[in-house]
Each structure stands twice: as structure tokens, then as C-alpha cells.
Amino acid sequence: PTEKIPFRIHLLRAANPLALKLLGSRLHFLMSRDLLVANFRGRKSGKPFSTPLSYVEVDGNLYLCTRPEGANWWKNMREGVPIEIVWRGEPLPACATVLDTSSEEALAGFRAFLARYPGTATLLYHVNVAKDGTPNEEDVLREVRQSVVVRVEPGPSPRTRRRG
């Protein structure tokens, strides 16, 4: 059975065009602490897409999480596909990989994402979060298997890359 996406999530998605404009402007700092822009091509169509996404940073990698029934962007990020991100106002080449949710890395990324976004943990992932911000481990273990975790490895900035 397909899970219904909460109305608040639909409202946030309706604001995506505004978020994209803001994240691409000098005022990006108003949102870039919580959102990045992923620029990628459709795996079948080759059509370019841009979408704002919540992220968490762990050990130099960025992790994006979603529910498979509520989003399609992640389907374009299989097998280490090159993408571009706009992260903290800086366009960067990156490599995106959908992780096996039974892996320790996916679990760690998902756990960190839920701790960073406790409202999303409760609303979208049905994970209870303690007052100290720690997600309930039993809930995390249950929900990671029903989720998508994408690792994004940012590359060097085109502005700072050496020419040679």
C-alpha cells in the first residue's frame, strides 16, 4: 500500500520555485543552512532538473533522504552519477549514489538526517525524537528500510580548481 504524503510536504513542494530562486541568489544564506539545490539530468529523458533538498553533512559527505513513494528525484542518482549541487551558495560538481538501506553508512546518514530535522522525522518518517534530539533507535531501524538515502560527494569548486 502506498503511504499518503502529508499535506505540509505538498505545501513545501509548492514553494520549490521560490526556494530555487532564493538559493541561487545572494540571499541564499537564508535557506542554505538547511537546503541545497541538486541539478541533474533525467536518466531516461536526459532532461535537466533542479530541485531543492534538505541535507545533512557527515564526514565531508552530504546525505539526502526521502520516501520512495513521495519523490522521484532520487531515481536519477543511481550508481555514482555525476550531478551539480549548489551548496551554501557555491555551485559544485558532485557524485550522487543511492545507498543500500541495509548498509551501516545508510543507517548513519539516515540517523543524522533525522536528528537534524526532528519535525520531518516525526511527520514523514514516523520516528519519535527525544527531547535531546535523539531519534528513537527502534523507529530508525524500522524506517530506514522504507526510505531512500543518497550520498552526495561534493567536488572542488570550479572557482578554486587549479588550471593545469
PDB file of C-alpha atoms in Angstrom:
ATOM      1  CA  PRO A   1       0.000   0.000   0.000  1.00  0.00           C
ATOM      2  CA  THR A   2       1.199   3.460  -0.911  1.00  0.00           C
ATOM      3  CA  GLU A   3       1.633   5.795   2.028  1.00  0.00           C
ATOM      4  CA  LYS A   4      -0.093   9.174   1.815  1.00  0.00           C
ATOM      5  CA  ILE A   5       2.265  12.163   1.766  1.00  0.00           C
ATOM      6  CA  PRO A   6       1.379  14.717   4.479  1.00  0.00           C
ATOM      7  CA  PHE A   7      -0.265  17.942   3.307  1.00  0.00           C
ATOM      8  CA  ARG A   8       2.568  20.042   4.793  1.00  0.00           C
ATOM      9  CA  ILE A   9       5.020  18.260   2.495  1.00  0.00           C
ATOM     10  CA  HIS A  10       2.861  19.149  -0.515  1.00  0.00           C
ATOM     11  CA  LEU A  11       2.893  22.791   0.622  1.00  0.00           C
ATOM     12  CA  LEU A  12       6.679  22.778   0.890  1.00  0.00           C
ATOM     13  CA  ARG A  13       6.965  21.323  -2.605  1.00  0.00           C
ATOM     14  CA  ALA A  14       4.685  24.047  -3.955  1.00  0.00           C
ATOM     15  CA  ALA A  15       7.267  26.548  -2.671  1.00  0.00           C
ATOM     16  CA  ASN A  16      10.124  24.870  -4.618  1.00  0.00           C
ATOM     17  CA  PRO A  17      10.292  27.529  -7.384  1.00  0.00           C
ATOM     18  CA  LEU A  18      10.693  30.258  -4.776  1.00  0.00           C
ATOM     19  CA  ALA A  19      13.291  28.213  -2.871  1.00  0.00           C
ATOM     20  CA  LEU A  20      15.277  27.651  -6.084  1.00  0.00           C
ATOM     21  CA  LYS A  21      15.342  31.389  -6.803  1.00  0.00           C
ATOM     22  CA  LEU A  22      16.399  32.245  -3.263  1.00  0.00           C
ATOM     23  CA  LEU A  23      19.068  29.518  -3.101  1.00  0.00           C
ATOM     24  CA  GLY A  24      20.503  30.794  -6.391  1.00  0.00           C
ATOM     25  CA  SER A  25      20.690  34.391  -5.203  1.00  0.00           C
ATOM     26  CA  ARG A  26      22.902  36.423  -2.862  1.00  0.00           C
ATOM     27  CA  LEU A  27      20.268  35.776  -0.204  1.00  0.00           C
ATOM     28  CA  HIS A  28      20.954  32.025  -0.278  1.00  0.00           C
ATOM     29  CA  PHE A  29      22.164  32.187   3.345  1.00  0.00           C
ATOM     30  CA  LEU A  30      18.532  32.497   4.444  1.00  0.00           C
ATOM     31  CA  MET A  31      17.949  28.877   3.393  1.00  0.00           C
ATOM     32  CA  SER A  32      21.261  27.227   2.531  1.00  0.00           C
ATOM     33  CA  ARG A  33      21.879  26.044   6.087  1.00  0.00           C
ATOM     34  CA  ASP A  34      19.056  23.541   5.534  1.00  0.00           C
ATOM     35  CA  LEU A  35      18.706  23.225   1.754  1.00  0.00           C
ATOM     36  CA  LEU A  36      20.888  22.635  -1.272  1.00  0.00           C
ATOM     37  CA  VAL A  37      19.964  22.581  -4.938  1.00  0.00           C
ATOM     38  CA  ALA A  38      20.542  19.374  -6.881  1.00  0.00           C
ATOM     39  CA  ASN A  39      20.922  19.860 -10.639  1.00  0.00           C
ATOM     40  CA  PHE A  40      20.765  16.608 -12.591  1.00  0.00           C
ATOM     41  CA  ARG A  41      19.529  15.038 -15.813  1.00  0.00           C
ATOM     42  CA  GLY A  42      16.681  12.578 -16.127  1.00  0.00           C
ATOM     43  CA  ARG A  43      18.071   9.086 -16.513  1.00  0.00           C
ATOM     44  CA  LYS A  44      15.679   8.266 -19.369  1.00  0.00           C
ATOM     45  CA  SER A  45      14.800  11.654 -20.875  1.00  0.00           C
ATOM     46  CA  GLY A  46      18.108  13.477 -20.410  1.00  0.00           C
ATOM     47  CA  LYS A  47      16.015  16.499 -19.423  1.00  0.00           C
ATOM     48  CA  PRO A  48      17.671  18.839 -16.882  1.00  0.00           C
ATOM     49  CA  PHE A  49      16.062  19.120 -13.446  1.00  0.00           C
ATOM     50  CA  SER A  50      16.733  21.295 -10.403  1.00  0.00           C
ATOM     51  CA  THR A  51      15.257  20.623  -7.006  1.00  0.00           C
ATOM     52  CA  PRO A  52      15.857  21.996  -3.512  1.00  0.00           C
ATOM     53  CA  LEU A  53      16.547  19.262  -0.971  1.00  0.00           C
ATOM     54  CA  SER A  54      17.187  19.058   2.752  1.00  0.00           C
ATOM     55  CA  TYR A  55      20.585  17.632   3.588  1.00  0.00           C
ATOM     56  CA  VAL A  56      22.825  16.688   6.461  1.00  0.00           C
ATOM     57  CA  GLU A  57      26.633  16.745   6.376  1.00  0.00           C
ATOM     58  CA  VAL A  58      28.545  13.825   7.886  1.00  0.00           C
ATOM     59  CA  ASP A  59      32.319  13.395   7.495  1.00  0.00           C
ATOM     60  CA  GLY A  60      32.528  15.522   4.326  1.00  0.00           C
ATOM     61  CA  ASN A  61      29.631  13.811   2.566  1.00  0.00           C
ATOM     62  CA  LEU A  62      26.107  15.095   2.255  1.00  0.00           C
ATOM     63  CA  TYR A  63      23.144  12.811   2.796  1.00  0.00           C
ATOM     64  CA  LEU A  64      19.709  13.313   1.290  1.00  0.00           C
ATOM     65  CA  CYS A  65      16.738  11.263   2.461  1.00  0.00           C
ATOM     66  CA  THR A  66      13.241  10.728   1.124  1.00  0.00           C
ATOM     67  CA  ARG A  67      10.398   8.271   0.864  1.00  0.00           C
ATOM     68  CA  PRO A  68      10.333   6.392  -2.452  1.00  0.00           C
ATOM     69  CA  GLU A  69       6.590   6.815  -2.898  1.00  0.00           C
ATOM     70  CA  GLY A  70       6.686  10.570  -2.487  1.00  0.00           C
ATOM     71  CA  ALA A  71       9.535  11.672  -4.743  1.00  0.00           C
ATOM     72  CA  ASN A  72      11.221  10.702  -7.992  1.00  0.00           C
ATOM     73  CA  TRP A  73      14.416  12.801  -7.993  1.00  0.00           C
ATOM     74  CA  TRP A  74      16.443  10.028  -6.343  1.00  0.00           C
ATOM     75  CA  LYS A  75      15.823   7.631  -9.243  1.00  0.00           C
ATOM     76  CA  ASN A  76      18.212   9.781 -11.301  1.00  0.00           C
ATOM     77  CA  MET A  77      21.059   9.330  -8.806  1.00  0.00           C
ATOM     78  CA  ARG A  78      21.959   5.680  -9.085  1.00  0.00           C
ATOM     79  CA  GLU A  79      25.446   4.214  -9.485  1.00  0.00           C
ATOM     80  CA  GLY A  80      27.563   7.279  -8.755  1.00  0.00           C
ATOM     81  CA  VAL A  81      26.024   9.571 -11.350  1.00  0.00           C
ATOM     82  CA  PRO A  82      27.682  12.999 -11.699  1.00  0.00           C
ATOM     83  CA  ILE A  83      25.465  15.908 -10.728  1.00  0.00           C
ATOM     84  CA  GLU A  84      25.915  19.550  -9.784  1.00  0.00           C
ATOM     85  CA  ILE A  85      24.862  20.953  -6.450  1.00  0.00           C
ATOM     86  CA  VAL A  86      24.535  24.492  -5.223  1.00  0.00           C
ATOM     87  CA  TRP A  87      25.636  24.193  -1.626  1.00  0.00           C
ATOM     88  CA  ARG A  88      25.873  27.238   0.621  1.00  0.00           C
ATOM     89  CA  GLY A  89      25.688  29.444  -2.449  1.00  0.00           C
ATOM     90  CA  GLU A  90      28.534  27.672  -4.248  1.00  0.00           C
ATOM     91  CA  PRO A  91      27.994  25.603  -7.430  1.00  0.00           C
ATOM     92  CA  LEU A  92      29.951  22.360  -7.135  1.00  0.00           C
ATOM     93  CA  PRO A  93      30.332  19.213  -9.184  1.00  0.00           C
ATOM     94  CA  ALA A  94      29.313  16.189  -7.156  1.00  0.00           C
ATOM     95  CA  CYS A  95      28.789  12.462  -7.352  1.00  0.00           C
ATOM     96  CA  ALA A  96      25.488  11.016  -6.100  1.00  0.00           C
ATOM     97  CA  THR A  97      24.836   7.407  -5.095  1.00  0.00           C
ATOM     98  CA  VAL A  98      21.665   5.777  -3.798  1.00  0.00           C
ATOM     99  CA  LEU A  99      22.793   3.652  -0.857  1.00  0.00           C
ATOM    100  CA  ASP A 100      21.661   0.184   0.106  1.00  0.00           C
ATOM    101  CA  THR A 101      19.500   0.914   3.164  1.00  0.00           C
ATOM    102  CA  SER A 102      20.802  -2.188   4.911  1.00  0.00           C
ATOM    103  CA  SER A 103      24.303  -0.657   4.971  1.00  0.00           C
ATOM    104  CA  GLU A 104      25.843   0.970   8.045  1.00  0.00           C
ATOM    105  CA  GLU A 105      26.538   4.107   6.021  1.00  0.00           C
ATOM    106  CA  ALA A 106      22.871   4.497   5.020  1.00  0.00           C
ATOM    107  CA  LEU A 107      21.799   3.942   8.618  1.00  0.00           C
ATOM    108  CA  ALA A 108      24.290   6.539   9.912  1.00  0.00           C
ATOM    109  CA  GLY A 109      23.250   9.079   7.260  1.00  0.00           C
ATOM    110  CA  PHE A 110      19.559   8.489   7.945  1.00  0.00           C
ATOM    111  CA  ARG A 111      20.045   8.747  11.708  1.00  0.00           C
ATOM    112  CA  ALA A 112      21.956  12.038  11.324  1.00  0.00           C
ATOM    113  CA  PHE A 113      19.287  13.384   8.943  1.00  0.00           C
ATOM    114  CA  LEU A 114      16.501  12.610  11.427  1.00  0.00           C
ATOM    115  CA  ALA A 115      18.435  14.161  14.310  1.00  0.00           C
ATOM    116  CA  ARG A 116      18.966  17.310  12.179  1.00  0.00           C
ATOM    117  CA  TYR A 117      15.288  17.515  11.189  1.00  0.00           C
ATOM    118  CA  PRO A 118      13.213  16.206  14.108  1.00  0.00           C
ATOM    119  CA  GLY A 119       9.960  17.618  12.692  1.00  0.00           C
ATOM    120  CA  THR A 120      10.500  15.722   9.450  1.00  0.00           C
ATOM    121  CA  ALA A 121      11.464  12.633  11.437  1.00  0.00           C
ATOM    122  CA  THR A 122       8.078  12.645  13.114  1.00  0.00           C
ATOM    123  CA  LEU A 123       5.951  13.889  10.209  1.00  0.00           C
ATOM    124  CA  LEU A 124       7.330  11.961   7.257  1.00  0.00           C
ATOM    125  CA  TYR A 125       9.278   9.077   8.747  1.00  0.00           C
ATOM    126  CA  HIS A 126       7.180   8.207  11.817  1.00  0.00           C
ATOM    127  CA  VAL A 127      10.241   8.328  14.055  1.00  0.00           C
ATOM    128  CA  ASN A 128       9.837   9.569  17.613  1.00  0.00           C
ATOM    129  CA  VAL A 129      12.507  12.012  18.740  1.00  0.00           C
ATOM    130  CA  ALA A 130      13.544  12.521  22.366  1.00  0.00           C
ATOM    131  CA  LYS A 131      13.724  15.991  23.906  1.00  0.00           C
ATOM    132  CA  ASP A 132      17.510  15.941  23.466  1.00  0.00           C
ATOM    133  CA  GLY A 133      17.032  15.450  19.691  1.00  0.00           C
ATOM    134  CA  THR A 134      17.941  11.770  19.600  1.00  0.00           C
ATOM    135  CA  PRO A 135      15.753   9.715  17.252  1.00  0.00           C
ATOM    136  CA  ASN A 136      14.279   6.522  18.713  1.00  0.00           C
ATOM    137  CA  GLU A 137      16.629   3.782  17.516  1.00  0.00           C
ATOM    138  CA  GLU A 138      13.914   1.145  17.067  1.00  0.00           C
ATOM    139  CA  ASP A 139      11.968   3.572  14.852  1.00  0.00           C
ATOM    140  CA  VAL A 140      15.120   4.456  12.894  1.00  0.00           C
ATOM    141  CA  LEU A 141      15.906   0.790  12.198  1.00  0.00           C
ATOM    142  CA  ARG A 142      12.333   0.180  11.015  1.00  0.00           C
ATOM    143  CA  GLU A 143      12.037   3.296   8.846  1.00  0.00           C
ATOM    144  CA  VAL A 144      15.439   3.289   7.139  1.00  0.00           C
ATOM    145  CA  ARG A 145      14.389   0.174   5.207  1.00  0.00           C
ATOM    146  CA  GLN A 146      11.347   2.039   3.849  1.00  0.00           C
ATOM    147  CA  SER A 147      13.332   5.120   2.858  1.00  0.00           C
ATOM    148  CA  VAL A 148      15.875   6.247   0.288  1.00  0.00           C
ATOM    149  CA  VAL A 149      19.290   7.516   1.401  1.00  0.00           C
ATOM    150  CA  VAL A 150      21.531   9.235  -1.141  1.00  0.00           C
ATOM    151  CA  ARG A 151      25.187  10.071  -0.522  1.00  0.00           C
ATOM    152  CA  VAL A 152      26.434  13.173  -2.333  1.00  0.00           C
ATOM    153  CA  GLU A 153      30.182  13.659  -2.517  1.00  0.00           C
ATOM    154  CA  PRO A 154      30.924  17.301  -3.359  1.00  0.00           C
ATOM    155  CA  GLY A 155      33.928  18.001  -5.548  1.00  0.00           C
ATOM    156  CA  PRO A 156      36.154  21.062  -5.596  1.00  0.00           C
ATOM    157  CA  SER A 157      34.607  24.373  -6.560  1.00  0.00           C
ATOM    158  CA  PRO A 158      35.096  25.371 -10.206  1.00  0.00           C
ATOM    159  CA  ARG A 159      36.254  28.757  -8.852  1.00  0.00           C
ATOM    160  CA  THR A 160      39.022  27.244  -6.738  1.00  0.00           C
ATOM    161  CA  ARG A 161      40.062  24.372  -9.004  1.00  0.00           C
ATOM    162  CA  ARG A 162      43.580  24.768 -10.391  1.00  0.00           C
ATOM    163  CA  ARG A 163      44.086  25.051 -14.081  1.00  0.00           C
ATOM    164  CA  GLY A 164      46.782  22.877 -15.371  1.00  0.00           C
TER     165      GLY A 164
END
